Structure formats: C-alpha cells, structure tokens
Short mmCIF file of C-alpha atoms in Angstrom, two decimals:
data_model
loop_
_atom_site.label_atom_id
_atom_site.label_comp_id
_atom_site.label_asym_id
_atom_site.label_seq_id
_atom_site.Cartn_x
_atom_site.Cartn_y
_atom_site.Cartn_z
CA UNK A 1 5.99 3.74 18.12
CA UNK A 2 2.72 3.97 20.05
CA UNK A 3 1.02 0.68 20.91
CA UNK A 4 -2.77 0.51 20.89
CA UNK A 5 -5.06 -2.08 22.44
CA UNK A 6 -8.06 -3.18 20.41
CA UNK A 7 -11.56 -2.77 21.86
CA UNK A 8 -14.90 -3.16 20.17
CA UNK A 9 -17.91 -0.96 20.76
CA UNK A 10 -21.30 -2.56 21.19
CA UNK A 11 -24.67 -0.83 21.36
CA UNK A 12 -27.29 -2.14 23.80
CA UNK A 13 -30.66 -1.93 22.06
CA UNK A 14 -32.63 -3.85 24.69
CA UNK A 15 -34.62 -0.82 25.84
CA UNK A 16 -38.00 -0.65 24.12
CA UNK A 17 -37.53 3.01 23.23
CA UNK A 18 -34.09 2.38 21.74
CA UNK A 19 -35.58 0.83 18.61
CA UNK A 20 -36.75 4.15 17.18
CA UNK A 21 -33.13 5.40 17.25
CA UNK A 22 -31.51 2.15 16.15
CA UNK A 23 -30.81 3.23 12.56
CA UNK A 24 -29.15 6.46 13.75
CA UNK A 25 -27.14 5.05 16.66
CA UNK A 26 -23.73 5.59 15.05
CA UNK A 27 -24.65 9.09 13.92
CA UNK A 28 -25.76 9.94 17.46
CA UNK A 29 -22.55 8.49 18.87
CA UNK A 30 -20.45 10.52 16.41
CA UNK A 31 -22.28 13.73 17.32
CA UNK A 32 -21.04 13.40 20.92
CA UNK A 33 -17.48 13.56 19.59
CA UNK A 34 -18.11 16.12 16.85
CA UNK A 35 -16.26 18.92 18.64
CA UNK A 36 -14.15 19.35 21.75
CA UNK A 37 -17.09 20.93 23.59
CA UNK A 38 -19.75 18.46 22.39
CA UNK A 39 -19.34 16.50 25.61
CA UNK A 40 -17.36 16.73 28.85
CA UNK A 41 -15.73 13.73 30.47
CA UNK A 42 -16.57 14.54 34.09
CA UNK A 43 -17.10 11.95 36.81
CA UNK A 44 -17.71 12.24 40.54
CA UNK A 45 -18.71 15.16 42.70
CA UNK A 46 -17.12 17.48 45.22
CA UNK A 47 -13.57 16.54 46.17
CA UNK A 48 -13.91 13.33 44.17
CA UNK A 49 -14.77 15.18 40.96
CA UNK A 50 -12.54 14.35 38.01
CA UNK A 51 -12.42 16.27 34.74
CA UNK A 52 -10.74 14.31 31.95
CA UNK A 53 -9.97 16.95 29.35
CA UNK A 54 -10.07 15.88 25.71
CA UNK A 55 -9.65 17.09 22.14
CA UNK A 56 -10.87 15.47 18.92
CA UNK A 57 -9.90 15.48 15.26
CA UNK A 58 -11.97 14.02 12.43
CA UNK A 59 -10.00 12.85 9.41
CA UNK A 60 -10.64 14.80 6.25
CA UNK A 61 -10.27 11.52 4.36
CA UNK A 62 -13.21 10.11 6.31
CA UNK A 63 -15.13 12.13 8.88
CA UNK A 64 -16.16 8.98 10.73
CA UNK A 65 -12.56 8.20 11.74
CA UNK A 66 -12.06 10.11 14.97
CA UNK A 67 -8.74 10.63 16.74
CA UNK A 68 -9.04 11.81 20.32
CA UNK A 69 -6.64 12.79 23.06
CA UNK A 70 -7.94 12.29 26.58
CA UNK A 71 -5.98 13.42 29.63
CA UNK A 72 -6.00 11.77 33.02
CA UNK A 73 -6.86 13.91 36.06
CA UNK A 74 -4.21 13.22 38.66
CA UNK A 75 -1.76 14.92 40.96
CA UNK A 76 1.99 14.62 40.99
CA UNK A 77 4.53 15.35 43.68
CA UNK A 78 7.21 17.89 42.74
CA UNK A 79 9.83 19.74 44.74
CA UNK A 80 9.60 23.53 44.85
CA UNK A 81 11.74 25.68 47.14
CA UNK A 82 13.12 22.49 48.68
CA UNK A 83 9.64 21.35 49.67
CA UNK A 84 7.40 18.64 48.31
CA UNK A 85 4.24 19.90 46.69
CA UNK A 86 1.34 18.21 44.89
CA UNK A 87 0.47 19.73 41.52
CA UNK A 88 -2.19 18.89 38.95
CA UNK A 89 -0.93 16.37 36.40
CA UNK A 90 -2.85 15.72 33.17
CA UNK A 91 -0.91 13.29 30.96
CA UNK A 92 -2.85 12.33 27.79
CA UNK A 93 -3.18 9.24 25.65
CA UNK A 94 -4.65 8.76 22.18
CA UNK A 95 -7.89 6.97 21.29
CA UNK A 96 -8.97 6.18 17.73
CA UNK A 97 -12.62 5.48 16.88
CA UNK A 98 -13.69 3.76 13.67
CA UNK A 99 -17.28 5.01 13.44
CA UNK A 100 -17.83 4.09 9.80
CA UNK A 101 -21.10 2.31 9.05
CA UNK A 102 -21.19 -1.10 10.78
CA UNK A 103 -17.65 -0.61 12.14
CA UNK A 104 -17.13 -0.84 15.89
CA UNK A 105 -13.39 -0.68 16.55
CA UNK A 106 -11.91 1.51 19.28
CA UNK A 107 -8.11 1.60 19.67
CA UNK A 108 -6.72 2.87 22.98
CA UNK A 109 -3.07 3.81 23.40
CA UNK A 110 -1.05 1.92 25.99
CA UNK A 111 0.57 4.81 27.85
CA UNK A 112 1.32 3.86 31.44
CA UNK A 113 2.68 7.34 32.12
CA UNK A 114 -0.82 8.69 31.51
CA UNK A 115 -3.23 5.93 32.52
CA UNK A 116 -2.80 2.78 34.61
CA UNK A 117 -4.29 0.67 31.82
CA UNK A 118 -6.31 0.92 28.63
CA UNK A 119 -9.24 -0.53 30.60
CA UNK A 120 -9.19 2.59 32.78
CA UNK A 121 -9.62 4.76 29.69
CA UNK A 122 -12.38 2.50 28.34
CA UNK A 123 -14.24 2.64 31.67
CA UNK A 124 -14.25 6.45 31.73
CA UNK A 125 -15.41 6.70 28.12
CA UNK A 126 -18.04 3.99 28.54
CA UNK A 127 -19.49 5.68 31.64
CA UNK A 128 -19.65 9.19 30.18
CA UNK A 129 -20.62 8.34 26.59
CA UNK A 130 -22.93 5.54 27.71
CA UNK A 131 -24.83 7.75 30.15
CA UNK A 132 -25.20 10.45 27.49
CA UNK A 133 -26.48 7.95 24.90
CA UNK A 134 -28.96 6.51 27.42
CA UNK A 135 -30.28 9.98 28.28
CA UNK A 136 -30.61 11.02 24.65
CA UNK A 137 -31.91 7.88 22.95
CA UNK A 138 -32.17 5.02 25.50
CA UNK A 139 -29.24 3.19 23.88
CA UNK A 140 -26.47 1.79 26.05
CA UNK A 141 -22.87 1.11 25.00
CA UNK A 142 -20.03 -1.10 26.15
CA UNK A 143 -16.35 -1.27 25.18
CA UNK A 144 -14.86 -4.74 25.36
CA UNK A 145 -11.21 -5.67 24.75
CA UNK A 146 -10.34 -8.08 21.93
CA UNK A 147 -8.10 -10.92 23.05
CA UNK A 148 -5.67 -13.00 21.07
CA UNK A 149 -7.36 -16.23 19.97
CA UNK A 150 -6.49 -19.15 22.23
CA UNK A 151 -7.03 -21.66 19.45
CA UNK A 152 -5.50 -21.09 16.04
CA UNK A 153 -7.89 -23.34 14.11
CA UNK A 154 -10.90 -21.68 15.74
CA UNK A 155 -9.70 -18.27 14.59
CA UNK A 156 -8.84 -19.56 11.12
CA UNK A 157 -12.26 -21.19 10.75
CA UNK A 158 -13.96 -17.96 11.76
CA UNK A 159 -12.17 -16.03 9.00
CA UNK A 160 -11.57 -18.80 6.44
CA UNK A 161 -13.90 -17.43 3.77
CA UNK A 162 -11.68 -14.38 3.40
CA UNK A 163 -8.31 -15.67 4.64
CA UNK A 164 -5.70 -14.84 2.02
CA UNK A 165 -2.47 -15.86 3.78
CA UNK A 166 -1.00 -17.47 6.88
CA UNK A 167 2.29 -16.08 8.17
CA UNK A 168 4.56 -18.41 10.15
CA UNK A 169 7.59 -16.87 11.83
CA UNK A 170 10.49 -19.28 11.73
CA UNK A 171 12.92 -17.27 13.82
CA UNK A 172 12.89 -16.15 17.42
CA UNK A 173 11.11 -17.57 20.43
CA UNK A 174 12.43 -20.12 22.88
CA UNK A 175 13.45 -23.48 21.47
CA UNK A 176 13.34 -26.24 24.11
CA UNK A 177 16.08 -28.82 23.70
CA UNK A 178 13.58 -31.67 23.99
CA UNK A 179 11.76 -30.40 20.92
CA UNK A 180 14.48 -31.63 18.59
CA UNK A 181 14.05 -35.13 19.94
CA UNK A 182 10.25 -35.29 19.78
CA UNK A 183 8.81 -37.52 17.03
CA UNK A 184 7.03 -35.63 14.26
CA UNK A 185 4.64 -36.75 11.56
CA UNK A 186 6.69 -35.06 8.88
CA UNK A 187 10.40 -34.80 9.63
CA UNK A 188 11.09 -32.78 6.51
CA UNK A 189 9.25 -29.63 7.55
CA UNK A 190 10.35 -29.85 11.18
CA UNK A 191 13.97 -30.38 10.24
CA UNK A 192 13.74 -27.43 7.87
CA UNK A 193 12.11 -25.18 10.47
CA UNK A 194 14.60 -26.12 13.16
CA UNK A 195 17.61 -25.51 10.95
CA UNK A 196 16.22 -22.18 9.71
CA UNK A 197 15.55 -21.05 13.27
CA UNK A 198 19.00 -22.06 14.46
CA UNK A 199 20.90 -20.49 11.56
CA UNK A 200 18.80 -17.33 11.45
CA UNK A 201 19.23 -16.68 15.15
CA UNK A 202 22.95 -17.23 14.82
CA UNK A 203 23.15 -14.77 11.89
CA UNK A 204 20.45 -12.47 13.36
CA UNK A 205 18.13 -12.85 10.37
CA UNK A 206 14.36 -12.77 10.42
CA UNK A 207 12.59 -15.41 8.33
CA UNK A 208 8.89 -15.99 7.67
CA UNK A 209 7.02 -18.66 5.77
CA UNK A 210 3.86 -17.48 4.00
CA UNK A 211 1.11 -19.85 2.89
CA UNK A 212 -1.64 -18.91 0.45
CA UNK A 213 -4.11 -20.77 -1.74
CA UNK A 214 -2.68 -22.32 -4.91
CA UNK A 215 -5.19 -20.43 -7.05
CA UNK A 216 -4.74 -16.66 -6.98
CA UNK A 217 -7.61 -14.78 -5.37
CA UNK A 218 -9.12 -17.83 -3.68
CA UNK A 219 -9.48 -18.03 0.13
CA UNK A 220 -7.17 -20.26 2.12
CA UNK A 221 -9.65 -22.69 3.68
CA UNK A 222 -9.10 -24.54 6.95
CA UNK A 223 -7.22 -27.82 6.54
CA UNK A 224 -6.89 -29.58 9.88
CA UNK A 225 -5.65 -32.76 8.17
CA UNK A 226 -2.54 -31.11 6.76
CA UNK A 227 0.52 -32.62 8.43
CA UNK A 228 2.53 -29.73 7.04
CA UNK A 229 0.41 -27.13 8.84
CA UNK A 230 0.04 -29.21 12.01
CA UNK A 231 3.78 -29.37 12.38
CA UNK A 232 4.17 -25.66 11.81
CA UNK A 233 1.52 -25.08 14.50
CA UNK A 234 3.40 -27.44 16.81
CA UNK A 235 6.61 -25.56 16.09
CA UNK A 236 4.96 -22.28 17.12
CA UNK A 237 3.46 -23.84 20.24
CA UNK A 238 6.92 -24.89 21.37
CA UNK A 239 8.68 -21.63 20.53
CA UNK A 240 5.90 -19.29 21.67
CA UNK A 241 5.93 -17.51 18.30
CA UNK A 242 2.56 -16.26 16.98
CA UNK A 243 0.90 -17.20 13.68
CA UNK A 244 -0.68 -14.33 11.76
CA UNK A 245 -3.89 -14.74 9.75
CA UNK A 246 -4.17 -12.16 6.96
CA UNK A 247 -7.55 -11.55 5.33
CA UNK A 248 -8.37 -10.28 1.86
CA UNK A 249 -9.21 -6.79 3.20
CA UNK A 250 -5.75 -6.45 4.76
CA UNK A 251 -6.70 -7.18 8.37
CA UNK A 252 -4.23 -9.16 10.49
CA UNK A 253 -5.11 -11.46 13.40
CA UNK A 254 -2.30 -12.67 15.64
CA UNK A 255 -2.69 -16.12 17.19
CA UNK A 256 -0.60 -17.46 20.05
CA UNK A 257 -0.80 -21.23 20.17
CA UNK A 258 -0.30 -21.80 23.88
CA UNK A 259 -3.14 -21.37 26.35
CA UNK A 260 -1.26 -19.53 29.04
CA UNK A 261 -0.10 -15.96 29.58
CA UNK A 262 0.43 -14.86 25.97
CA UNK A 263 -3.05 -15.87 24.84
CA UNK A 264 -4.65 -13.67 27.51
CA UNK A 265 -3.18 -10.47 26.11
CA UNK A 266 -5.38 -7.90 24.44
CA UNK A 267 -4.76 -7.61 20.70
CA UNK A 268 -2.52 -4.66 19.89
CA UNK A 269 -1.32 -2.68 16.88
CA UNK A 270 1.35 -0.01 16.52
CA UNK A 271 1.53 3.35 14.76
CA UNK A 272 4.17 6.07 14.83
CA UNK A 273 3.24 8.45 17.66
CA UNK A 274 4.49 11.44 15.65
CA UNK A 275 1.82 10.72 13.00
CA UNK A 276 -0.89 11.42 15.57
CA UNK A 277 0.97 14.42 16.95
CA UNK A 278 0.95 15.93 13.44
CA UNK A 279 -2.87 15.88 13.43
CA UNK A 280 -2.92 18.03 16.58
CA UNK A 281 -0.16 20.40 15.42
CA UNK A 282 2.36 19.14 17.97
CA UNK A 283 4.81 17.74 15.43
CA UNK A 284 5.91 19.03 12.05
CA UNK A 285 4.76 17.00 9.09
CA UNK A 286 2.26 16.70 6.26
CA UNK A 287 -1.30 16.32 7.58
CA UNK A 288 -2.40 14.46 4.44
CA UNK A 289 0.33 11.85 4.88
CA UNK A 290 -0.53 11.54 8.57
CA UNK A 291 -4.20 10.94 7.77
CA UNK A 292 -3.27 8.30 5.20
CA UNK A 293 -1.18 6.50 7.83
CA UNK A 294 -4.09 6.57 10.28
CA UNK A 295 -6.47 5.23 7.63
CA UNK A 296 -4.07 2.37 6.87
CA UNK A 297 -3.81 1.63 10.59
CA UNK A 298 -7.59 1.63 11.05
CA UNK A 299 -8.28 -0.51 7.98
CA UNK A 300 -6.05 -3.27 9.38
CA UNK A 301 -8.11 -3.58 12.54
CA UNK A 302 -11.70 -3.30 11.27
CA UNK A 303 -14.40 -4.90 13.40
CA UNK A 304 -17.63 -5.11 11.40
CA UNK A 305 -21.10 -6.09 12.64
CA UNK A 306 -24.57 -6.42 11.13
CA UNK A 307 -27.69 -4.43 12.01
CA UNK A 308 -28.29 -6.63 15.05
CA UNK A 309 -24.83 -5.95 16.49
CA UNK A 310 -23.62 -9.46 15.63
CA UNK A 311 -20.01 -9.76 14.49
CA UNK A 312 -19.75 -11.23 10.96
CA UNK A 313 -23.50 -11.83 11.15
CA UNK A 314 -22.99 -15.18 12.87
CA UNK A 315 -23.92 -14.28 16.42
CA UNK A 316 -20.57 -15.51 17.72
CA UNK A 317 -19.34 -14.40 21.11
CA UNK A 318 -15.87 -15.77 20.73
CA UNK A 319 -13.06 -13.53 21.98
CA UNK A 320 -11.45 -13.11 18.58
CA UNK A 321 -11.39 -10.06 16.35
#
C-alpha cells in the first residue's frame, strides 16, 4: 500500500489584477498539468540546477482528477569496476490533484526512498506552479498540510451538520494499568470497553463500536453532555487509539485525542500502489478499475471551499480537514 499525506491548495487572490482571472483560476491551474510538456519543474541555475522530471495522467472518469509522478533529482553512489562512482538517481513518487470545482485537495505519496518528506515535494510544486500562475494571471498558490485534529469535539462540531457516524476502536493501543482503577462516570461502558479490549487482544480480534443518529439519514450532532461518549473519548485518550468521524459524503476524519506526538501528524490515506502503476502502464490490470479505485480514494478526502477560498464557507483557519 502507498501512503499519502493530505495537503490543501489555496489560491492567493490579493493582487489587484488577480480578480479578473478569479473565476478561471482552477482551469488555469489545470492547464499547467494538462500534458507532460505543459510545464517543467526546474529550479536553480548552473551547477545547482535541478530538473524534477514528471508525467501526468488525467482520469477518463473525471478529467479534473490528475495523477502525477514526479522524480527527485539526486545522485547515488554505486560501485563500478571496484570503484565508487556517483550516478544520477531519479526516484519518483505519486501526487494526486483533485481539481474539481471548489475542490482543493492534493495528496502526496510518502516515499522516503524518493523524497526526504512530502513537504519537499510540496515546496518544489508550490515554487514552480506558483511562479507560473503569478506570471500568467497574478494569482499565487500555497500547499499546506492537513493535520489530525487535536480536539475531537472541535472537529466533530466543525462537521456535525453532515456527520453520519462515529467509529470507536475498542482494540489495540496501550492500556495503562492505572486506567482500570480510575473512577468513571459510567462504569458500564468502561467495564465493557476494557473487557472487549482485553479479550480481543488476547484472541487477536479487531472490534469497533459505531455510533449513528437514531433516525436514519439524520446527522449525528455534537453531544458534549453524553457520559457515554465522554467515557469512550477518555478510553481513546488513554489507549492512544483514534476516533474516526465519517460524513454523509463518505469522507473520514481521524482524530487522536492526546495533544502530543500523534496529533501533530499530517493526515494520511492509503491506496494500493499497483493501482497507480496501472494508469502509467507499469503494472498489468484494468485501467477502468484502477480509475474507479482512484476516484473512491479521492472522494474520501475531499476538501471543498467557497468562491472566497474559505473552507466550508465559514472562514475557519483550524488545522482540520
């Protein structure tokens, strides 16, 4: 499986002359990635010059979903005739753009063999594509990583009008011994969760508890007074397990409850690497099925904004997807 970090693309419309191109900004961005030779990812000059070769594929299912391979420009030491020699090394990673109307998601593959980090890839693309956009239409761009929410209730409140389910994992994680002795507001749910976790880990089962609204089709609204949910949240804070918020359009948002290392991670999703290789003819398989898999992957990580580049139309700058 290939793991992708979530970034969101934002257009800077602050330049006075950018306003006349505002309505066409996504079309102009897509044109830069229309073909392999539509743009060149070249940075630096002279001996410092780097050429990051790339190739693009637009899905036939939706032309605005763009899959790109971009290679790093490095050297690698090899041994030839018993001597060390530096040779050009161009390992690639995948990048997926969701350029549908009002969508701003960019997914960058975590491939340490190719790039030091996904931020390195984002920086190269932002510099080259941003400079080209500024020259052509005075519009700037930025690519910012999406982080796991640090506060579960904040994330739930942000998405509550279209939250369909909450997924609580009851197995895995680290269970501190002191947790069993801590007083709880509702011993029934904690006792249940503890016993499920203990038995499931012993038997190597995976168990999840899914909450949804009592009335089918209705959103699951925030309920901070629920002892039941508070104890489940407390359980996840102690074990380090994430809670997943699922929305009505199939998107999933993973929330770590603690405020330490886990919550600082960039949101990630996974897709079978061979699916992407099929699109570029490097793996045998049905292209139609591969495109369907990519569409499913993209639809689960949509990041939608309004005409003023505000996420969900609320002007929020919170670091949640």
